[in-house]
JSON list of C-alpha atoms in Angstrom, two decimals:
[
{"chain": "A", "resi": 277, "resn": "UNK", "atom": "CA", "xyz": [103.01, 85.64, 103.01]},
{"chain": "A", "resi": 278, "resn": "UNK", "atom": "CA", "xyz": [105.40, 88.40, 101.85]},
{"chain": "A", "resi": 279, "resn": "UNK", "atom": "CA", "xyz": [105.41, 92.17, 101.32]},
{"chain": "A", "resi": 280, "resn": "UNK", "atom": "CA", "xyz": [107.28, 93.93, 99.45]},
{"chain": "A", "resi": 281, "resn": "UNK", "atom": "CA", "xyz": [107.72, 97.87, 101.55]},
{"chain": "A", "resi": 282, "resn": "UNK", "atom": "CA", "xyz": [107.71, 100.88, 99.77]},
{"chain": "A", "resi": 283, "resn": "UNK", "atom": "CA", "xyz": [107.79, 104.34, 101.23]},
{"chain": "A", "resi": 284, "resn": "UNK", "atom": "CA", "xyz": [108.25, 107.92, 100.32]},
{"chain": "A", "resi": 285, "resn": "UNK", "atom": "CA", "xyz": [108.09, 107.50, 96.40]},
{"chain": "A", "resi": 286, "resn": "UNK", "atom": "CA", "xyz": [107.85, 111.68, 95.63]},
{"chain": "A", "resi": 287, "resn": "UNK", "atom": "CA", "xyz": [106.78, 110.91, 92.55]},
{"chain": "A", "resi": 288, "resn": "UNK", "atom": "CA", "xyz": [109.87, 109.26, 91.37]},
{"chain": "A", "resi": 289, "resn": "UNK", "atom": "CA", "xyz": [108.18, 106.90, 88.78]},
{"chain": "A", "resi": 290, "resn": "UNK", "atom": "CA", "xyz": [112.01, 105.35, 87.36]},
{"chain": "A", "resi": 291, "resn": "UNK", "atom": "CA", "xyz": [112.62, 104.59, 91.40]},
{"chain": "A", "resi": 292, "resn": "UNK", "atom": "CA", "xyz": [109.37, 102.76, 91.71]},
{"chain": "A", "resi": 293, "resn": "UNK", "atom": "CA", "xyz": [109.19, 100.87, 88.19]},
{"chain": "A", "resi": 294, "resn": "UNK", "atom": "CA", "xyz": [112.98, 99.38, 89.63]},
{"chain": "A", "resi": 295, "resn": "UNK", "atom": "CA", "xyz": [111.31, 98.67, 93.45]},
{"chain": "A", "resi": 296, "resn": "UNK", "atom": "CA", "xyz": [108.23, 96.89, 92.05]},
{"chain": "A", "resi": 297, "resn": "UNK", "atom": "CA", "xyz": [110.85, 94.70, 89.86]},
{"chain": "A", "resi": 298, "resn": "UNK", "atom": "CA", "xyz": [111.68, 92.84, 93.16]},
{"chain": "A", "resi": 299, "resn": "UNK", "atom": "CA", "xyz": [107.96, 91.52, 93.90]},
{"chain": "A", "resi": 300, "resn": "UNK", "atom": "CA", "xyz": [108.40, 89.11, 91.27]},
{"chain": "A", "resi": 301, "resn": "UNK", "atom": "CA", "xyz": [112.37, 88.43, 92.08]},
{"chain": "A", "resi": 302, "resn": "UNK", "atom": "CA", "xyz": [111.36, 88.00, 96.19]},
{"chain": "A", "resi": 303, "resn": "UNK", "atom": "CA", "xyz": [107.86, 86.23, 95.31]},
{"chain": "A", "resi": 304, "resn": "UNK", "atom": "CA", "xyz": [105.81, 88.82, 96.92]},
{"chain": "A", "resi": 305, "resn": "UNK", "atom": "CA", "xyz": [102.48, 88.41, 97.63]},
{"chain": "A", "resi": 306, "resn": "UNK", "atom": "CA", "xyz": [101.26, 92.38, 98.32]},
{"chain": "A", "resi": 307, "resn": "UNK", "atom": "CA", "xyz": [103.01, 95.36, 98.61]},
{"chain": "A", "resi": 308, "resn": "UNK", "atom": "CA", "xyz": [103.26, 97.44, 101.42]},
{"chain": "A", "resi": 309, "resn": "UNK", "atom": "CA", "xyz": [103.13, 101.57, 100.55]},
{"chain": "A", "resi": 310, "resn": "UNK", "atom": "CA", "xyz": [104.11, 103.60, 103.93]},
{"chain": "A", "resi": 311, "resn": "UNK", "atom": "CA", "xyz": [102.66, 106.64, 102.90]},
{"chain": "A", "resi": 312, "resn": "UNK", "atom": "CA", "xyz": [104.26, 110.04, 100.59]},
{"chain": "A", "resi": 313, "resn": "UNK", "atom": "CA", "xyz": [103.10, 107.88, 97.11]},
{"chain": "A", "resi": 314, "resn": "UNK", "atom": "CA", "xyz": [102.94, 111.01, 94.28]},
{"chain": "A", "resi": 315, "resn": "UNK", "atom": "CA", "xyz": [104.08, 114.52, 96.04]},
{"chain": "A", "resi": 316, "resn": "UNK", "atom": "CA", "xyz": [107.67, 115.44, 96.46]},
{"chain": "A", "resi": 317, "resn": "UNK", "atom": "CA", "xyz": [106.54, 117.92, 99.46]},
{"chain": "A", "resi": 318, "resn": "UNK", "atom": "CA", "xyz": [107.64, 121.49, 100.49]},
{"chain": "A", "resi": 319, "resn": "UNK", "atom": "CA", "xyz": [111.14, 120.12, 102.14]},
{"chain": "A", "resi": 320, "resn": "UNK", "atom": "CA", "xyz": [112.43, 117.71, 99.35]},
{"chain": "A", "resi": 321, "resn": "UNK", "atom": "CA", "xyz": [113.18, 118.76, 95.84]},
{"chain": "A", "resi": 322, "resn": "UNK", "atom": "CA", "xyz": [111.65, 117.80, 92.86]},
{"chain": "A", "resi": 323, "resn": "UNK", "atom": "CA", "xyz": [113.26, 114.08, 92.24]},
{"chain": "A", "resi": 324, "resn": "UNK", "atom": "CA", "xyz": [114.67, 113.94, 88.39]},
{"chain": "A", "resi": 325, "resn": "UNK", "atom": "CA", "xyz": [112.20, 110.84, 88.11]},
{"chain": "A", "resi": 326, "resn": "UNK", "atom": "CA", "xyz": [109.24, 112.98, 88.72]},
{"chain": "A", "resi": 327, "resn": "UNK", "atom": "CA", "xyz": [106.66, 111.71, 87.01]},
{"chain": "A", "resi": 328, "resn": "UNK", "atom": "CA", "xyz": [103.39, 111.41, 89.79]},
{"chain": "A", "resi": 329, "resn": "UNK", "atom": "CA", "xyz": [100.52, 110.52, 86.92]},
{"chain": "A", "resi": 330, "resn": "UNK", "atom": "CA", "xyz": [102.99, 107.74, 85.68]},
{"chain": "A", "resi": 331, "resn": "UNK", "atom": "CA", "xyz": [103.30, 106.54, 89.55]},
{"chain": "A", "resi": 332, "resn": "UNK", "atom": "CA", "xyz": [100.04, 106.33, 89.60]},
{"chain": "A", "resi": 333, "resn": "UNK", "atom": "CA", "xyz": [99.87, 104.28, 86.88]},
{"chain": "A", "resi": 334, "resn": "UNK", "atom": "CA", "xyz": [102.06, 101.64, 88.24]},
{"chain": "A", "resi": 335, "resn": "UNK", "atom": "CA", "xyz": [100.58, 101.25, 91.34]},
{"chain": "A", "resi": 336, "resn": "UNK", "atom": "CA", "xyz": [97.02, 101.07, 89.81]},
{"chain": "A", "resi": 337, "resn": "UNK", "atom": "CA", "xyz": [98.24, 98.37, 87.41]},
{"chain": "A", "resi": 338, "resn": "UNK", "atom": "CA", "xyz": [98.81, 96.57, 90.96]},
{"chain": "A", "resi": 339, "resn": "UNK", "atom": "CA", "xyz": [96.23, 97.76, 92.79]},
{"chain": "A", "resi": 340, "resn": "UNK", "atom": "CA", "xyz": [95.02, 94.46, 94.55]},
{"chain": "A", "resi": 341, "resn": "UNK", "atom": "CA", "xyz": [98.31, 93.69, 95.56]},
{"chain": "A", "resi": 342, "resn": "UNK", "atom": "CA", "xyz": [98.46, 97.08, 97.71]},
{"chain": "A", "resi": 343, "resn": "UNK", "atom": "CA", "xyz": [98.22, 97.98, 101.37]},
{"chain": "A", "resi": 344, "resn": "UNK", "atom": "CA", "xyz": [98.42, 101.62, 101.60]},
{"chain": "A", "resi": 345, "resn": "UNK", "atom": "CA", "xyz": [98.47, 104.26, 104.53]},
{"chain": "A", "resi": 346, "resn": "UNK", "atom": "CA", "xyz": [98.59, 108.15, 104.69]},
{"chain": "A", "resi": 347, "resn": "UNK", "atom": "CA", "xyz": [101.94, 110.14, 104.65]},
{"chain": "A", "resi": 348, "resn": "UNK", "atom": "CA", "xyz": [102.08, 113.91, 105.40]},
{"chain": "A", "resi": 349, "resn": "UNK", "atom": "CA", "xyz": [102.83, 115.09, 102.01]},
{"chain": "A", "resi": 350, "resn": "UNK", "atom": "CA", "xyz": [99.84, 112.88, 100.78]},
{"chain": "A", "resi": 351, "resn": "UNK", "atom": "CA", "xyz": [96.24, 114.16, 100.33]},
{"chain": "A", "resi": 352, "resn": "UNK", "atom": "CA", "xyz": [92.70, 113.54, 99.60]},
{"chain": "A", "resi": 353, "resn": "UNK", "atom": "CA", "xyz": [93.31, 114.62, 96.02]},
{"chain": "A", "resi": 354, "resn": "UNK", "atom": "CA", "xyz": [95.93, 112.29, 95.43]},
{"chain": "A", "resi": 355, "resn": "UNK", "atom": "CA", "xyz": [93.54, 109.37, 95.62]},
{"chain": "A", "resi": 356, "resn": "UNK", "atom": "CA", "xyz": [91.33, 110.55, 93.19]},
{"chain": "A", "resi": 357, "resn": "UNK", "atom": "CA", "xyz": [94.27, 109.59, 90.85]},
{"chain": "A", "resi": 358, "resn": "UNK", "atom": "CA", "xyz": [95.23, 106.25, 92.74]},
{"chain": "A", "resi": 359, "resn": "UNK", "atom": "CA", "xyz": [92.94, 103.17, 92.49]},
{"chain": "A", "resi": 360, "resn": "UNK", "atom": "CA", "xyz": [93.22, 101.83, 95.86]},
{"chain": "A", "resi": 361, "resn": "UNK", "atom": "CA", "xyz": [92.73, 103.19, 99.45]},
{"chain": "A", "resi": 362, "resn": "UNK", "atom": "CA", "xyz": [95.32, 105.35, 100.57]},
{"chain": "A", "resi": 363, "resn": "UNK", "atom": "CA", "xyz": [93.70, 107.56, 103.39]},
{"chain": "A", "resi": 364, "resn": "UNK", "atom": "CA", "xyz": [94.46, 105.24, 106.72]},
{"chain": "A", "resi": 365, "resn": "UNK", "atom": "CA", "xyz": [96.52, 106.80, 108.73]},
{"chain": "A", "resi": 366, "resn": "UNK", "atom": "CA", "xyz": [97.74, 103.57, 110.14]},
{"chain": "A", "resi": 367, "resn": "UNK", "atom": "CA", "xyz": [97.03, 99.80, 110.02]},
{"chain": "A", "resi": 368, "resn": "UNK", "atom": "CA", "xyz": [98.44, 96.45, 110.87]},
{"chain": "A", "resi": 369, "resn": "UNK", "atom": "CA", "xyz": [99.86, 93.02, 109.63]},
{"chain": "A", "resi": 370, "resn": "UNK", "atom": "CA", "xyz": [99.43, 90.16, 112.24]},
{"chain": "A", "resi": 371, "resn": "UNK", "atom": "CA", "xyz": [102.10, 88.46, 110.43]},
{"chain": "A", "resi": 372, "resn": "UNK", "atom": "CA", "xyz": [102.01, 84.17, 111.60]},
{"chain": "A", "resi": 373, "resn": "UNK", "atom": "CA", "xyz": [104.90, 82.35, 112.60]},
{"chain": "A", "resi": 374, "resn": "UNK", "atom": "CA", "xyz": [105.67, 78.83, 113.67]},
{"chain": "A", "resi": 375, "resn": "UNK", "atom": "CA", "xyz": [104.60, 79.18, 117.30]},
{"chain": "A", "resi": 376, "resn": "UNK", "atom": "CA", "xyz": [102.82, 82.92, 117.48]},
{"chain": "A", "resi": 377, "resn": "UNK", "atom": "CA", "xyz": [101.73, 86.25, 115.66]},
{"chain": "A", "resi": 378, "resn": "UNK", "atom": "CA", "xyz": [103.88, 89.26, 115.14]},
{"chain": "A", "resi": 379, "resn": "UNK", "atom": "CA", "xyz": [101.97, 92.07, 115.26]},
{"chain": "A", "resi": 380, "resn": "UNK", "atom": "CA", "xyz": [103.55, 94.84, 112.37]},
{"chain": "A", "resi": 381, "resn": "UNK", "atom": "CA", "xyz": [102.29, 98.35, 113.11]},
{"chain": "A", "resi": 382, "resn": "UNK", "atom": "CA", "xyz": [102.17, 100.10, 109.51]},
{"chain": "A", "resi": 383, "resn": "UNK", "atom": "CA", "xyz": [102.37, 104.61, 110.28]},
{"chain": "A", "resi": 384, "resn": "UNK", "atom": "CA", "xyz": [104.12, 106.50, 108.10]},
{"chain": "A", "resi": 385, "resn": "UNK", "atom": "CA", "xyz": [105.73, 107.75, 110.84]},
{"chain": "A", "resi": 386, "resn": "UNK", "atom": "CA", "xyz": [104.38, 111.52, 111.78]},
{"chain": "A", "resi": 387, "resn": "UNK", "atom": "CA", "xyz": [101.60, 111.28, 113.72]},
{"chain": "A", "resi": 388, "resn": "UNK", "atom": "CA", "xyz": [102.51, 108.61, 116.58]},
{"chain": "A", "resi": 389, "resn": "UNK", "atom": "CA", "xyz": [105.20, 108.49, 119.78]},
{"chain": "A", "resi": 390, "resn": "UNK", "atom": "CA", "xyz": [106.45, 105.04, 119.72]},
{"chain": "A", "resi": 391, "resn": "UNK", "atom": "CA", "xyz": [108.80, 105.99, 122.05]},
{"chain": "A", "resi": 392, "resn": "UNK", "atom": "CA", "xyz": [106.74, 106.33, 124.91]},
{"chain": "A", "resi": 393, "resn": "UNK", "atom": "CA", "xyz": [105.06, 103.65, 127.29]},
{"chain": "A", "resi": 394, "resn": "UNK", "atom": "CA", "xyz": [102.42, 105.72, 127.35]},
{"chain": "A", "resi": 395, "resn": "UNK", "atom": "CA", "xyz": [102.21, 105.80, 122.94]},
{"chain": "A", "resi": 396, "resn": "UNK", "atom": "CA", "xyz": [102.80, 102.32, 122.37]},
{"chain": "A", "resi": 397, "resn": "UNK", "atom": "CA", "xyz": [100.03, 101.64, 124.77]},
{"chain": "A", "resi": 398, "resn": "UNK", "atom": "CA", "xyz": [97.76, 103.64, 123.04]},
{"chain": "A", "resi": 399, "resn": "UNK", "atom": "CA", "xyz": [98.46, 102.00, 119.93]},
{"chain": "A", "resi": 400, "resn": "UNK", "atom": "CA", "xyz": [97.34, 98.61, 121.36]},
{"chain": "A", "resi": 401, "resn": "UNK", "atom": "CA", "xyz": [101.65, 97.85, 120.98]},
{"chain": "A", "resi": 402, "resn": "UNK", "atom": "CA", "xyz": [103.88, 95.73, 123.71]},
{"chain": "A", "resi": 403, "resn": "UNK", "atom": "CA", "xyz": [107.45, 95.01, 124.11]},
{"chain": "A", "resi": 404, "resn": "UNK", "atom": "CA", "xyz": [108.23, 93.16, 120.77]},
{"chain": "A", "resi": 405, "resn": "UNK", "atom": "CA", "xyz": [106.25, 94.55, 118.41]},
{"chain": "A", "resi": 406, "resn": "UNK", "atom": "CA", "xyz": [107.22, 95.86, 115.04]},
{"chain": "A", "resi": 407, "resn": "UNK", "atom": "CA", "xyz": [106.45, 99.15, 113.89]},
{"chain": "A", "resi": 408, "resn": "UNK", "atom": "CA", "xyz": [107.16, 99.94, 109.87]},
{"chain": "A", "resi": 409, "resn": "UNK", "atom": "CA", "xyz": [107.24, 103.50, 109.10]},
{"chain": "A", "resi": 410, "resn": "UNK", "atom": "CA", "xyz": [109.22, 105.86, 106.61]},
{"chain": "A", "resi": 411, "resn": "UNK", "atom": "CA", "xyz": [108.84, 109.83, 106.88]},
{"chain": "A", "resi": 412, "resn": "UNK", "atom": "CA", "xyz": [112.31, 110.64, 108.04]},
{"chain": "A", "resi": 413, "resn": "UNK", "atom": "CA", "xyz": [113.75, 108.87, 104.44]},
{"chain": "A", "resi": 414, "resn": "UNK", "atom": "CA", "xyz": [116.65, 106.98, 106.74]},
{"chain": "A", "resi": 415, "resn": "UNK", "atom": "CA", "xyz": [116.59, 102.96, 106.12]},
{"chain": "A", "resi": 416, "resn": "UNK", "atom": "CA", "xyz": [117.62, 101.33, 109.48]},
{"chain": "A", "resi": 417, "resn": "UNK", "atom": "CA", "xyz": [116.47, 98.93, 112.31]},
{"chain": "A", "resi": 418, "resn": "UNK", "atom": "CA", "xyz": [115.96, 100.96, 115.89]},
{"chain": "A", "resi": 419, "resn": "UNK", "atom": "CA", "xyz": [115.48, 99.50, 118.53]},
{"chain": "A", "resi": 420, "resn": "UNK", "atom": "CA", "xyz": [113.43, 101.39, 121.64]},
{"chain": "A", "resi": 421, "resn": "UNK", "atom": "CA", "xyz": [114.24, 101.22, 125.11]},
{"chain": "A", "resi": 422, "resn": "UNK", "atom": "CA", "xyz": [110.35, 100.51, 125.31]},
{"chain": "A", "resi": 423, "resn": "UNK", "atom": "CA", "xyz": [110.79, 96.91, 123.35]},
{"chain": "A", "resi": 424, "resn": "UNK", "atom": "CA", "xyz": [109.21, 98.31, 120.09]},
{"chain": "A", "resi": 425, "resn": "UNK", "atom": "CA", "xyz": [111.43, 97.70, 117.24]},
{"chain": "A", "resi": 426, "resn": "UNK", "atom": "CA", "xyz": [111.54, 100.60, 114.31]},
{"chain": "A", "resi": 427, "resn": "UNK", "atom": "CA", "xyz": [112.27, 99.60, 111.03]},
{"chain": "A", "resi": 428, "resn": "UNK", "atom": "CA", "xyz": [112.35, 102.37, 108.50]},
{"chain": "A", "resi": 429, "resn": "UNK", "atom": "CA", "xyz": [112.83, 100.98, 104.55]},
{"chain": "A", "resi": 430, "resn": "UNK", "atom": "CA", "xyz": [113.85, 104.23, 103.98]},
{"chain": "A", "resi": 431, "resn": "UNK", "atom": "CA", "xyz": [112.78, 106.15, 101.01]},
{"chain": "A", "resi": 432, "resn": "UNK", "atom": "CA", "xyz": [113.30, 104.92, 97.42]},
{"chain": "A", "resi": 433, "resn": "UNK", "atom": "CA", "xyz": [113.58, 108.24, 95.45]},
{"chain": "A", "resi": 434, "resn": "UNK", "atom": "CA", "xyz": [115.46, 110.72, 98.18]},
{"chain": "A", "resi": 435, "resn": "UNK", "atom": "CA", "xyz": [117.30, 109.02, 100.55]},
{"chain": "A", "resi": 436, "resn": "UNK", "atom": "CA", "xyz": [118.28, 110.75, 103.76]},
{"chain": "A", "resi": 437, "resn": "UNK", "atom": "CA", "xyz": [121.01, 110.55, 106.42]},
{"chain": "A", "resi": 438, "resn": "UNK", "atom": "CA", "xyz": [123.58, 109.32, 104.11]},
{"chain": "A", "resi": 439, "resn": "UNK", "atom": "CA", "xyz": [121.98, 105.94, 103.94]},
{"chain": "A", "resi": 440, "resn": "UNK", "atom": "CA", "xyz": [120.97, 104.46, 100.08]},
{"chain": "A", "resi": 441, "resn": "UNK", "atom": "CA", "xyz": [117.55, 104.38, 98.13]},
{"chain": "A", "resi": 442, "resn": "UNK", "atom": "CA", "xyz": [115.87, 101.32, 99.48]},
{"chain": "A", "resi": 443, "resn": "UNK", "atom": "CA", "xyz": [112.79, 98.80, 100.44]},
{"chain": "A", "resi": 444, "resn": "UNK", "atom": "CA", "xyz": [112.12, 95.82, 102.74]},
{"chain": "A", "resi": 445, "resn": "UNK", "atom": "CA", "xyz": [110.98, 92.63, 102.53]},
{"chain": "A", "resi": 446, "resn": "UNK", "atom": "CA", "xyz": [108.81, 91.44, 105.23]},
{"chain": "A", "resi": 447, "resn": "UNK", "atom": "CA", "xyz": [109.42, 87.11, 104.79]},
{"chain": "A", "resi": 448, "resn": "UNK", "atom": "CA", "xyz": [107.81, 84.46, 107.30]},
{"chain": "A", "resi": 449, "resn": "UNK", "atom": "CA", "xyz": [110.81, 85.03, 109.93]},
{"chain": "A", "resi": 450, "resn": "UNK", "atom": "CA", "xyz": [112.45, 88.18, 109.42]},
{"chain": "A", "resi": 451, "resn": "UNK", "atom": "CA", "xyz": [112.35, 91.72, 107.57]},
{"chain": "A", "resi": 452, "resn": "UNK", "atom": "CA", "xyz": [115.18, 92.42, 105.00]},
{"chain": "A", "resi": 453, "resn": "UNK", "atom": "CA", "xyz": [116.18, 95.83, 104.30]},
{"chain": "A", "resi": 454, "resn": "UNK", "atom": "CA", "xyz": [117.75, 96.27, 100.74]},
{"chain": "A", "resi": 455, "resn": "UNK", "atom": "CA", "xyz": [119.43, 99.18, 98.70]},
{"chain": "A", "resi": 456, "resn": "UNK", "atom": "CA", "xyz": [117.35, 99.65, 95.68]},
{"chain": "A", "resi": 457, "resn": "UNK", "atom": "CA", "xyz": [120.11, 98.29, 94.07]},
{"chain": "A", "resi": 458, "resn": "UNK", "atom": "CA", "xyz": [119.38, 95.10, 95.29]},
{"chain": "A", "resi": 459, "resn": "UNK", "atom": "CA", "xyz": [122.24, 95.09, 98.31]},
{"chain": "A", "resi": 460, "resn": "UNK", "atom": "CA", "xyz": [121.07, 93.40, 101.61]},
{"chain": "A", "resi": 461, "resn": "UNK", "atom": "CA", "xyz": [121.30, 96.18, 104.24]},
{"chain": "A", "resi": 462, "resn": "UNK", "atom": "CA", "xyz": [120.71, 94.81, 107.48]},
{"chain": "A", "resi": 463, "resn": "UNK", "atom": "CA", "xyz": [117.64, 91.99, 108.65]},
{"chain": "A", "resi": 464, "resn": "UNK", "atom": "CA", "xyz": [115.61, 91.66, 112.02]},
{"chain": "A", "resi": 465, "resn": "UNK", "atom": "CA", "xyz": [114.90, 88.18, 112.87]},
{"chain": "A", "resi": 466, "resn": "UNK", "atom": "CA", "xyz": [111.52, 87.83, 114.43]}
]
């Protein structure tokens, strides 16, 4: 299997008709939405792209493709609109491998401490697991000094932190972060 990762869209419908190009180009099976899918939110401004009906539209046309969870600037409302269930605040991808499972914890990245023994554990996670999440709109790979590894796609309509519009790949050994542009950014090998 292979996801395509999305998160914090705003709205931007140009951003997401170019990010949803690469599930055909990377042979995607689903694609992965990490939450803040049609509102730009109090703290960002209003991408250029903003367009949240025509968003909608995109992702409905994809619908059973998507796995969806809950970002702060999202809201019951905003599923009336979208086609699909967006409301989780969390799930999971036990994601097989040659010789095991990688568990992939899928937040948007506001509501739990993965930085704590403590919040890992009560998030059923252990040294090695994955957790996907968005929110702070910085693409990277961070790894904790609790064994979780972070990977943030970033956001593709207002990046952060001086890093570029982007998305991940999740593949059958490794995640791929990419500039929206289509750049390889960095990889974790499982």
């Amino acid at each position: 299997m292979r996801y395509l990762v999305i998160s914090d869209i705003h709205g931007g419908a140009l951003e997401l008709k170019q990010a949803l190009g690469y599930f055909d180009k990377f042979s995607c099976d689903y694609i992965v939405l990490l939450g803040d899918i049609l509102n730009h939110g109090p703290r960002n401004t209003v991408p250029k792209s903003y367009d949240p009906m025509k968003v909608g539209d995109l992702l409905n046309s994809v619908k059973q493709k998507i796995i969806a969870i809950r970002g702060n600037c999202d809201s019951e409302v905003d599923s009336m609109v979208l086609n699909f269930p967006c409301n989780a605040p969390y799930g999971y991808i036990n994601l097989k491998l040659k010789d095991k499972y990688q568990k992939i914890f899928l937040t948007h990245g506001h509501l739990y401490d993965i930085d704590t023994d403590k919040g890992i554990e009560k998030l059923g996670l252990e040294n090695g697991d994955v957790v996907l999440s968005g929110h702070t709109h910085i693409s990277g790979i961070f790894k904790k000094d609790n064994g979780i590894v972070n990977i943030n796609p970033g956001s593709i309509t207002i990046p952060k932190g001086g890093t570029k519009a982007g998305f991940a790949v999740i593949n059958e050994d490794n995640i791929v972060l990419y500039s929206l542009d289509g750049e390889l950014v960095d990889s974790y090998e499982f």
